[in-house]
Amino acid sequence: MENKRPIVEMRNISKTFGSTRALKGVDFTVMHGEVHALLGRNGAGKSTLVSTMSGLVASDTGTIRIADTEVVANGQPYAAKIRDDIAHVQQTPQLFNLLTVAENLFLENPSVQKRFGLVSHNRMRTQARALLEKWNMDIRAEALAGELGAGTRQLLEIMKALSRGVPVIILDEPTAALSNAEKHLLFEQVKALKALGISFIYISHHLDEVFEVADTVTILRDGLVVKEREAVGNLNVELIADLMMGEKTARSVRSDHTRYDAPALLRAIGVGIYPVAELGVDFQVQPGEIVALAGPVGGGKEALAMMLAGQLTPYKGKITGADGSLPTIGLVPTDRHASGYVGMLGVRENVAIGGLDLLSGRLGFINREKEASHVGHLATQTNVIASSLEQAVSQLSGGNQQKVVFARALCHNPQVVVALSPTRGVDVGAKEQLYALLRDLASKGLGVVVVSDEEDEIAQLANRVVIVFEGKLVAELRGDYTMKDLILRMEGVI
Amino acid sequence: MSSANPTKGAKLQSSGPTRMQAFGSAFVSGGYTMYPVLLALVVLGAIVAPRFATSTNLINILEQVSVLGLTTIGLTFVVLIGRLDLSLEGVVGFAPMFAAVCLVPAAAGGFGIELPSWLGLFIALGVAGLIGVFNGFMVVRVGLNPFISTLGLLVLLRGGVLIVSNGRSIYSPGPALTYLGSAKLFGLPVSVLVFGLVALIVGLVFKYHRYGRALYAIGGNEDAARAAGINVDRVIWSAFVFAALLAGLAGVLMTGRLDSAVTTQGQGIIFSAFAAAVIGGVSLGGGRGTMVGLVSGVLLIGVINNLLTLAQVPSFYVQASTGAVIIIAAVLTTIASRRSSGVKTRT
């Protein structure tokens, strides 16, 4: 039997994004008919590793062999060579919203293709119905994918991958949007396919799932393998948490400036994060406090932050300030490219749009001296490095762009700063500067709300951590919490 | 929040652009790209056609472009925020026509309500403003794509002109409507002064007013503008209103110059307005464009039309050559802005 030979063999895989080395020479193998769980904290390199495997991201070095196809990686795209051997289900469903369920499922499936590149819609529909039946799903094959709920979309994506008949399937956080019943449906299918010799690479933040479906575990930390191909029976939660965490390497420590005796700056009273939420959540920010909102993707932490920032209207309940009026709030949005900065405008203009009314006179014309001094001051405070304040922000490095976004958020002299993923895609040096900035703001009595997926970041900043899950505040850590507490709560173990 | 030297904010990067590059970049982003071309054309015109470089002819050019200029300024409000408004052409025809039929007696083709003449200007601008409010409503509240909603309105207004006028032009609609387009002040046509004044004020607003900053921010990245606390919906809505008001004013100038509200008034002007804006470096993708550049685009179109006419090019060829010039100028502008900023723009 050729089953002794691994179905996937990756040697010396490395990948650099800008100034961050996401993978530093990783070896990874998968055997026939095995469910191989890939674990690690956020940013450890899990998603990058599986992306180099499927060719979604091209590896810079090393070799990749899947079944009988071998690729020598040099940073050039190679996805086309291996597409018949591997399917990759990403964290967020990649469906065509304006195509039907059947079309989405069989878009590239050879079984419905006819001569001259034509597609048999009849065959497509029949096969789609059979597949939906098999998965016990009560949706029409003719429904548009865009009309479906998040869980159904996720399942469709998985079904599409499973029905392609490839020997290796990557499931990257497949259960994030699934209900318990849907999860078990998925696990049954995975086990059935495993029995047929199909291999899975399984990424999840829920260790209980790993113990349920996985055979083998590999753990990544900072782009390196720290535990290779360990049988799942030899591991337990404690051991995994220790391996994922590694040596404590906090570069800076949090400090607590919370003024507990002062009235809260910002309060959420009975706020409904989801439209269907029965119970609203209560939440408040004290002056000088840095609160982190954490929890799984789609759990509602970002929605709550946007409601606190006044960008989203709560489905019920209200957001209010200390004396009934709202405080001024500075927002650092989650994706700076999409909604952080205006690339074609310069640093000065980008910062100034955060406080146009403060900087302009009675007729609404900008007071240019005031603008220059205020923006200059903020640029110094946030350490923006640019050739001049007129340089277009699109030309700056990621870290400096993010600093510009911070400067803009501070332009209106806010009492509360809401920062979503404050250091995403930012190099280490800029990260430390932004942490120091947030701590400095807190020491001056501002309230700071941080939304983050990174345990390190939270541990270095937050005096209080609130875990948001399924639209509810499910856990809270205060004061002297340890890194381990934090990781276990964020991974959903406790 | 204290700093030793608040004005010196940004630290210098080691590899900044050279002085020459900086000048080129400022030249292009300031909207001066087309002025050398314009100057060359004027010199060429003076050599080729003796009648070109007379003050009468130059003033004549300015008078002719003032209607296009106001329409282009209006259009630029919505183009800066990444939208467009085709209905401005309809406003140029409809607003003064509606005012005219309210003023003149039934025998001259009016409604017969014979409102006092001084109301004329206010009626025209009021109608234009309402059209702008409608456009804003369709885009902001209903969520229509402005291309289709303003295209529909353009066709509707064309028909509307024929309905209210019964298909006949209205002659001598009264001094309040015709003053701006026909009178002279300090030896210059009032229409030129109006265009100059509006260009100056709107230019200052674009550059130095918080409203102008909001327009550029929304055009550059709407979500970022929202996150910065700008009331994006209100700015979009008001941009449509300003655009329509300026088109209404342009229509009044045109009616004044002809001393009549003509049923075909303004037809085709929206294409020239788009051309003038693009030639002047206004990006149809939004977020980019200056008053200085816009004015150069308007002048260029005016000068070319005038030169071709003076050179006694047959009128069929005038139209075709204008089109060719527009394409050439747009190519030049795009290349210039790409060279200077390294940013790919869609014009």
Short mmCIF file of N, CA, C and O in Angstrom, two decimals, chain A residues 311 331 333 336-342 344-345 348-349 352-354 356-357 360 363-366 368 371-373 376-377 379-381 383-389 391 394-395 408 413 444, chain B residues 1-3 5-13 15-17 201 204-205 207-211 213-214 216-221 223-230 286-288 341-343 345:
data_model
loop_
_atom_site.label_atom_id
_atom_site.label_comp_id
_atom_site.label_asym_id
_atom_site.label_seq_id
_atom_site.Cartn_x
_atom_site.Cartn_y
_atom_site.Cartn_z
N GLN A 311 -21.16 54.35 15.55
CA GLN A 311 -21.20 54.09 14.12
C GLN A 311 -22.32 53.12 13.76
O GLN A 311 -22.69 53.00 12.60
N LEU A 331 -12.46 57.06 16.86
CA LEU A 331 -12.55 55.68 16.39
C LEU A 331 -11.35 55.32 15.53
O LEU A 331 -11.00 56.03 14.60
N PRO A 333 -10.84 52.40 13.11
CA PRO A 333 -11.61 51.29 12.56
C PRO A 333 -10.75 50.06 12.31
O PRO A 333 -9.51 50.15 12.29
N ARG A 336 -7.69 49.52 8.23
CA ARG A 336 -7.33 50.90 7.91
C ARG A 336 -7.38 51.17 6.41
O ARG A 336 -7.64 52.27 5.98
N HIS A 337 -7.17 50.11 5.59
CA HIS A 337 -7.22 50.35 4.14
C HIS A 337 -8.64 50.62 3.70
O HIS A 337 -8.90 51.47 2.86
N ALA A 338 -9.58 49.87 4.26
CA ALA A 338 -10.97 50.03 3.84
C ALA A 338 -11.59 51.28 4.44
O ALA A 338 -12.31 52.00 3.76
N SER A 339 -11.34 51.55 5.70
CA SER A 339 -12.07 52.64 6.32
C SER A 339 -11.23 53.48 7.26
O SER A 339 -11.77 54.23 8.06
N GLY A 340 -9.90 53.36 7.17
CA GLY A 340 -9.07 54.12 8.09
C GLY A 340 -8.61 55.45 7.53
O GLY A 340 -8.84 56.50 8.11
N TYR A 341 -7.98 55.41 6.36
CA TYR A 341 -7.39 56.63 5.84
C TYR A 341 -7.85 56.88 4.41
O TYR A 341 -8.38 56.00 3.76
N VAL A 342 -7.65 58.12 3.96
CA VAL A 342 -7.93 58.46 2.57
C VAL A 342 -6.58 58.50 1.86
O VAL A 342 -5.81 59.43 2.04
N MET A 344 -5.29 59.05 -1.07
CA MET A 344 -4.78 60.07 -1.98
C MET A 344 -4.56 61.41 -1.28
O MET A 344 -3.92 62.29 -1.84
N LEU A 345 -5.05 61.55 -0.06
CA LEU A 345 -4.83 62.81 0.66
C LEU A 345 -3.59 62.70 1.54
O LEU A 345 -3.15 61.61 1.90
N ARG A 348 -1.68 65.68 6.69
CA ARG A 348 -2.39 66.79 7.32
C ARG A 348 -3.90 66.69 7.09
O ARG A 348 -4.69 66.78 8.03
N GLU A 349 -4.29 66.47 5.83
CA GLU A 349 -5.72 66.43 5.53
C GLU A 349 -6.40 65.23 6.19
O GLU A 349 -7.53 65.33 6.66
N ALA A 352 -6.83 66.02 9.86
CA ALA A 352 -7.76 67.12 10.12
C ALA A 352 -9.22 66.73 9.92
O ALA A 352 -10.09 67.31 10.57
N ILE A 353 -9.51 65.75 9.06
CA ILE A 353 -10.93 65.42 8.87
C ILE A 353 -11.53 64.82 10.14
O ILE A 353 -12.74 64.75 10.27
N GLY A 354 -10.69 64.43 11.09
CA GLY A 354 -11.23 63.94 12.36
C GLY A 354 -11.78 65.05 13.24
O GLY A 354 -12.51 64.78 14.19
N LEU A 356 -12.82 68.58 11.93
CA LEU A 356 -12.99 69.75 11.07
C LEU A 356 -13.68 70.90 11.80
O LEU A 356 -13.33 72.06 11.62
N ASP A 357 -14.65 70.59 12.65
CA ASP A 357 -15.37 71.68 13.30
C ASP A 357 -14.51 72.38 14.33
O ASP A 357 -14.63 73.58 14.54
N SER A 360 -12.08 74.87 12.36
CA SER A 360 -12.57 75.89 11.45
C SER A 360 -13.23 77.03 12.21
O SER A 360 -13.71 76.85 13.34
N LEU A 363 -17.25 80.93 9.81
CA LEU A 363 -17.86 80.66 8.51
C LEU A 363 -17.57 79.26 8.01
O LEU A 363 -17.94 78.89 6.92
N GLY A 364 -16.84 78.48 8.81
CA GLY A 364 -16.55 77.11 8.40
C GLY A 364 -15.25 76.98 7.63
O GLY A 364 -14.89 75.89 7.23
N PHE A 365 -14.54 78.09 7.42
CA PHE A 365 -13.24 77.98 6.77
C PHE A 365 -12.20 77.49 7.77
O PHE A 365 -12.24 77.87 8.95
N ILE A 366 -11.30 76.62 7.29
CA ILE A 366 -10.29 76.04 8.17
C ILE A 366 -9.30 77.12 8.60
O ILE A 366 -8.81 77.87 7.75
N ARG A 368 -5.90 77.82 9.17
CA ARG A 368 -4.74 77.06 8.72
C ARG A 368 -3.64 76.98 9.76
O ARG A 368 -2.95 75.98 9.87
N GLU A 371 -4.76 74.51 12.27
CA GLU A 371 -4.67 73.18 11.69
C GLU A 371 -3.23 72.68 11.71
O GLU A 371 -2.95 71.58 12.17
N ALA A 372 -2.31 73.55 11.25
CA ALA A 372 -0.91 73.13 11.19
C ALA A 372 -0.41 72.77 12.58
O ALA A 372 0.26 71.75 12.76
N SER A 373 -0.73 73.58 13.58
CA SER A 373 -0.17 73.31 14.89
C SER A 373 -0.85 72.11 15.53
O SER A 373 -0.19 71.26 16.13
N GLY A 376 0.29 69.00 13.60
CA GLY A 376 1.69 68.78 13.89
C GLY A 376 1.86 68.17 15.27
O GLY A 376 2.63 67.21 15.47
N HIS A 377 1.11 68.69 16.21
CA HIS A 377 1.15 68.19 17.58
C HIS A 377 0.73 66.72 17.64
O HIS A 377 1.40 65.89 18.25
N ALA A 379 0.76 64.58 15.17
CA ALA A 379 1.72 63.75 14.44
C ALA A 379 2.92 63.45 15.34
O ALA A 379 3.49 62.37 15.30
N THR A 380 3.30 64.43 16.16
CA THR A 380 4.40 64.20 17.10
C THR A 380 3.97 63.20 18.16
O THR A 380 4.70 62.27 18.51
N GLN A 381 2.77 63.41 18.68
CA GLN A 381 2.28 62.54 19.75
C GLN A 381 2.19 61.08 19.29
O GLN A 381 2.49 60.17 20.04
N ASN A 383 3.92 59.86 16.71
CA ASN A 383 5.17 59.44 16.11
C ASN A 383 5.07 59.12 14.62
O ASN A 383 5.72 58.20 14.14
N VAL A 384 4.28 59.86 13.89
CA VAL A 384 4.17 59.63 12.45
C VAL A 384 5.49 60.00 11.79
O VAL A 384 6.04 61.07 12.06
N ILE A 385 5.99 59.11 10.95
CA ILE A 385 7.22 59.42 10.21
C ILE A 385 6.86 59.53 8.73
O ILE A 385 6.42 58.58 8.10
N ALA A 386 7.02 60.76 8.19
CA ALA A 386 6.69 61.01 6.79
C ALA A 386 7.65 62.06 6.28
O ALA A 386 8.27 62.77 7.06
N SER A 387 7.78 62.16 4.94
CA SER A 387 8.71 63.15 4.40
C SER A 387 8.20 64.55 4.69
O SER A 387 8.96 65.47 4.88
N SER A 388 6.88 64.71 4.70
CA SER A 388 6.29 65.96 5.17
C SER A 388 4.86 65.66 5.51
O SER A 388 4.35 64.59 5.20
N LEU A 389 4.18 66.62 6.12
CA LEU A 389 2.78 66.40 6.47
C LEU A 389 1.90 66.37 5.22
O LEU A 389 0.73 66.06 5.29
N GLN A 391 2.70 64.50 2.54
CA GLN A 391 2.87 63.24 1.82
C GLN A 391 1.58 62.41 1.84
O GLN A 391 0.90 62.32 2.86
N SER A 394 -1.16 56.98 1.30
CA SER A 394 -1.00 55.70 0.61
C SER A 394 0.47 55.35 0.42
O SER A 394 0.81 54.19 0.21
N GLN A 395 1.36 56.35 0.49
CA GLN A 395 2.79 56.08 0.29
C GLN A 395 3.51 55.71 1.58
O GLN A 395 4.69 55.39 1.55
N ARG A 408 -5.85 60.89 13.64
CA ARG A 408 -7.16 61.38 13.23
C ARG A 408 -8.20 61.13 14.32
O ARG A 408 -9.03 61.97 14.62
N ASN A 413 -10.06 65.71 20.15
CA ASN A 413 -9.85 65.66 21.59
C ASN A 413 -10.87 64.76 22.29
O ASN A 413 -11.64 65.22 23.14
N LYS A 444 -3.92 59.87 31.05
CA LYS A 444 -4.47 61.23 31.05
C LYS A 444 -5.96 61.24 31.31
O LYS A 444 -6.62 62.27 31.20
N MET B 1 -0.90 66.92 27.23
CA MET B 1 -0.80 67.21 25.81
C MET B 1 0.08 68.42 25.60
O MET B 1 -0.37 69.50 25.24
N SER B 2 1.35 68.28 25.89
CA SER B 2 2.22 69.40 25.64
C SER B 2 3.40 68.94 24.81
O SER B 2 3.85 67.80 24.92
N SER B 3 3.87 69.80 23.98
CA SER B 3 4.98 69.42 23.12
C SER B 3 5.89 70.62 22.96
O SER B 3 5.44 71.76 22.93
N ASN B 5 7.72 71.52 20.40
CA ASN B 5 7.69 72.17 19.10
C ASN B 5 6.51 71.65 18.29
O ASN B 5 6.67 70.78 17.45
N PRO B 6 5.34 72.19 18.56
CA PRO B 6 4.14 71.59 17.98
C PRO B 6 4.06 71.72 16.47
O PRO B 6 3.41 70.92 15.82
N THR B 7 4.69 72.70 15.86
CA THR B 7 4.52 72.86 14.42
C THR B 7 5.36 71.87 13.63
O THR B 7 5.06 71.55 12.50
N LYS B 8 6.45 71.42 14.25
CA LYS B 8 7.30 70.49 13.50
C LYS B 8 6.89 69.07 13.83
O LYS B 8 7.43 68.43 14.71
N GLY B 9 5.86 68.61 13.11
CA GLY B 9 5.27 67.33 13.48
C GLY B 9 5.98 66.16 12.89
O GLY B 9 6.43 65.26 13.59
N ALA B 10 6.13 66.15 11.58
CA ALA B 10 6.64 64.96 10.92
C ALA B 10 8.15 64.96 10.93
O ALA B 10 8.79 65.96 10.64
N LYS B 11 8.69 63.81 11.24
CA LYS B 11 10.13 63.67 11.14
C LYS B 11 10.48 63.45 9.67
O LYS B 11 9.72 62.84 8.93
N LEU B 12 11.65 63.92 9.30
CA LEU B 12 12.02 63.79 7.90
C LEU B 12 12.47 62.39 7.55
O LEU B 12 13.23 61.77 8.29
N GLN B 13 11.99 61.89 6.44
CA GLN B 13 12.44 60.60 5.97
C GLN B 13 13.76 60.78 5.23
O GLN B 13 14.01 61.83 4.66
N SER B 15 14.91 59.43 2.43
CA SER B 15 14.84 59.58 0.99
C SER B 15 13.56 60.29 0.58
O SER B 15 12.58 59.68 0.23
N GLY B 16 13.59 61.60 0.65
CA GLY B 16 12.44 62.37 0.21
C GLY B 16 12.53 62.59 -1.29
O GLY B 16 13.55 62.27 -1.91
N PRO B 17 11.48 63.12 -1.91
CA PRO B 17 11.55 63.41 -3.34
C PRO B 17 12.46 64.60 -3.59
O PRO B 17 12.66 65.44 -2.72
N ILE B 201 -15.28 81.81 -5.10
CA ILE B 201 -15.86 81.38 -3.82
C ILE B 201 -15.80 79.86 -3.69
O ILE B 201 -15.33 79.31 -2.68
N LEU B 204 -12.33 78.60 -3.11
CA LEU B 204 -11.90 78.75 -1.71
C LEU B 204 -12.56 77.70 -0.84
O LEU B 204 -11.94 77.14 0.07
N VAL B 205 -13.84 77.42 -1.11
CA VAL B 205 -14.54 76.41 -0.32
C VAL B 205 -13.90 75.04 -0.51
O VAL B 205 -13.62 74.33 0.45
N LYS B 207 -10.92 74.36 -1.25
CA LYS B 207 -9.57 74.26 -0.71
C LYS B 207 -9.50 74.50 0.79
O LYS B 207 -8.74 73.85 1.49
N TYR B 208 -10.26 75.46 1.27
CA TYR B 208 -10.03 75.89 2.65
C TYR B 208 -11.22 75.69 3.59
O TYR B 208 -11.11 75.94 4.78
N HIS B 209 -12.37 75.27 3.07
CA HIS B 209 -13.54 75.16 3.93
C HIS B 209 -13.71 73.72 4.39
O HIS B 209 -13.29 72.79 3.71
N ARG B 210 -14.29 73.56 5.57
CA ARG B 210 -14.47 72.19 6.08
C ARG B 210 -15.38 71.39 5.17
O ARG B 210 -15.26 70.16 5.08
N TYR B 211 -16.30 72.10 4.49
CA TYR B 211 -17.18 71.39 3.57
C TYR B 211 -16.38 70.80 2.41
O TYR B 211 -16.58 69.65 2.00
N ARG B 213 -13.20 70.00 2.44
CA ARG B 213 -12.42 68.88 2.97
C ARG B 213 -13.28 67.62 3.04
O ARG B 213 -12.82 66.52 2.73
N ALA B 214 -14.52 67.82 3.44
CA ALA B 214 -15.41 66.65 3.55
C ALA B 214 -15.66 66.05 2.18
O ALA B 214 -15.68 64.82 2.03
N TYR B 216 -13.63 66.01 -0.45
CA TYR B 216 -12.44 65.24 -0.86
C TYR B 216 -12.33 63.96 -0.06
O TYR B 216 -11.97 62.91 -0.59
N ALA B 217 -12.62 64.05 1.23
CA ALA B 217 -12.49 62.86 2.08
C ALA B 217 -13.48 61.79 1.65
O ALA B 217 -13.13 60.61 1.52
N ILE B 218 -14.72 62.20 1.36
CA ILE B 218 -15.73 61.22 0.95
C ILE B 218 -15.36 60.60 -0.39
O ILE B 218 -15.46 59.40 -0.60
N GLY B 219 -14.88 61.45 -1.31
CA GLY B 219 -14.49 60.92 -2.62
C GLY B 219 -13.31 59.99 -2.54
O GLY B 219 -13.20 59.03 -3.29
N GLY B 220 -12.41 60.27 -1.61
CA GLY B 220 -11.21 59.44 -1.47
C GLY B 220 -11.49 58.13 -0.79
O GLY B 220 -10.97 57.09 -1.19
N ASN B 221 -12.28 58.14 0.24
CA ASN B 221 -12.63 56.92 0.97
C ASN B 221 -13.84 57.21 1.85
O ASN B 221 -13.73 57.75 2.95
N ASP B 223 -15.87 55.33 3.57
CA ASP B 223 -15.96 54.70 4.89
C ASP B 223 -15.05 55.39 5.90
O ASP B 223 -15.39 55.52 7.08
N ALA B 224 -13.88 55.82 5.42
CA ALA B 224 -12.97 56.52 6.33
C ALA B 224 -13.58 57.84 6.77
O ALA B 224 -13.46 58.24 7.93
N ALA B 225 -14.25 58.53 5.83
CA ALA B 225 -14.89 59.79 6.18
C ALA B 225 -15.97 59.56 7.24
O ALA B 225 -16.10 60.33 8.19
N ARG B 226 -16.70 58.48 7.08
CA ARG B 226 -17.74 58.14 8.04
C ARG B 226 -17.11 57.87 9.41
O ARG B 226 -17.58 58.36 10.44
N ALA B 227 -16.02 57.08 9.40
CA ALA B 227 -15.37 56.74 10.66
C ALA B 227 -14.77 57.97 11.33
O ALA B 227 -14.62 58.00 12.54
N ALA B 228 -14.43 58.99 10.51
CA ALA B 228 -13.87 60.21 11.08
C ALA B 228 -14.95 61.11 11.66
O ALA B 228 -14.65 62.16 12.20
N GLY B 229 -16.20 60.72 11.52
CA GLY B 229 -17.28 61.49 12.11
C GLY B 229 -17.94 62.48 11.17
O GLY B 229 -18.70 63.33 11.61
N ILE B 230 -17.62 62.41 9.88
CA ILE B 230 -18.27 63.30 8.91
C ILE B 230 -19.68 62.77 8.62
O ILE B 230 -19.86 61.56 8.45
N GLY B 286 -13.52 60.26 -8.08
CA GLY B 286 -13.76 61.02 -6.86
C GLY B 286 -12.48 61.37 -6.12
O GLY B 286 -11.44 60.75 -6.32
N GLY B 287 -12.57 62.39 -5.28
CA GLY B 287 -11.48 62.72 -4.38
C GLY B 287 -10.36 63.56 -4.93
O GLY B 287 -9.46 63.94 -4.21
N ARG B 288 -10.38 63.84 -6.22
CA ARG B 288 -9.27 64.56 -6.84
C ARG B 288 -9.79 65.61 -7.79
O ARG B 288 -10.69 65.35 -8.58
N SER B 341 2.24 61.40 -9.23
CA SER B 341 1.87 60.88 -7.92
C SER B 341 2.13 59.39 -7.80
O SER B 341 2.15 58.85 -6.71
N GLY B 342 2.35 58.72 -8.93
CA GLY B 342 2.54 57.28 -8.86
C GLY B 342 1.25 56.55 -8.57
O GLY B 342 1.22 55.34 -8.45
N VAL B 343 0.16 57.28 -8.43
CA VAL B 343 -1.11 56.64 -8.13
C VAL B 343 -1.91 56.53 -9.41
O VAL B 343 -2.02 57.49 -10.17
N THR B 345 -4.99 56.70 -11.46
CA THR B 345 -6.32 57.28 -11.28
C THR B 345 -7.18 56.93 -12.47
O THR B 345 -6.70 56.76 -13.58
#
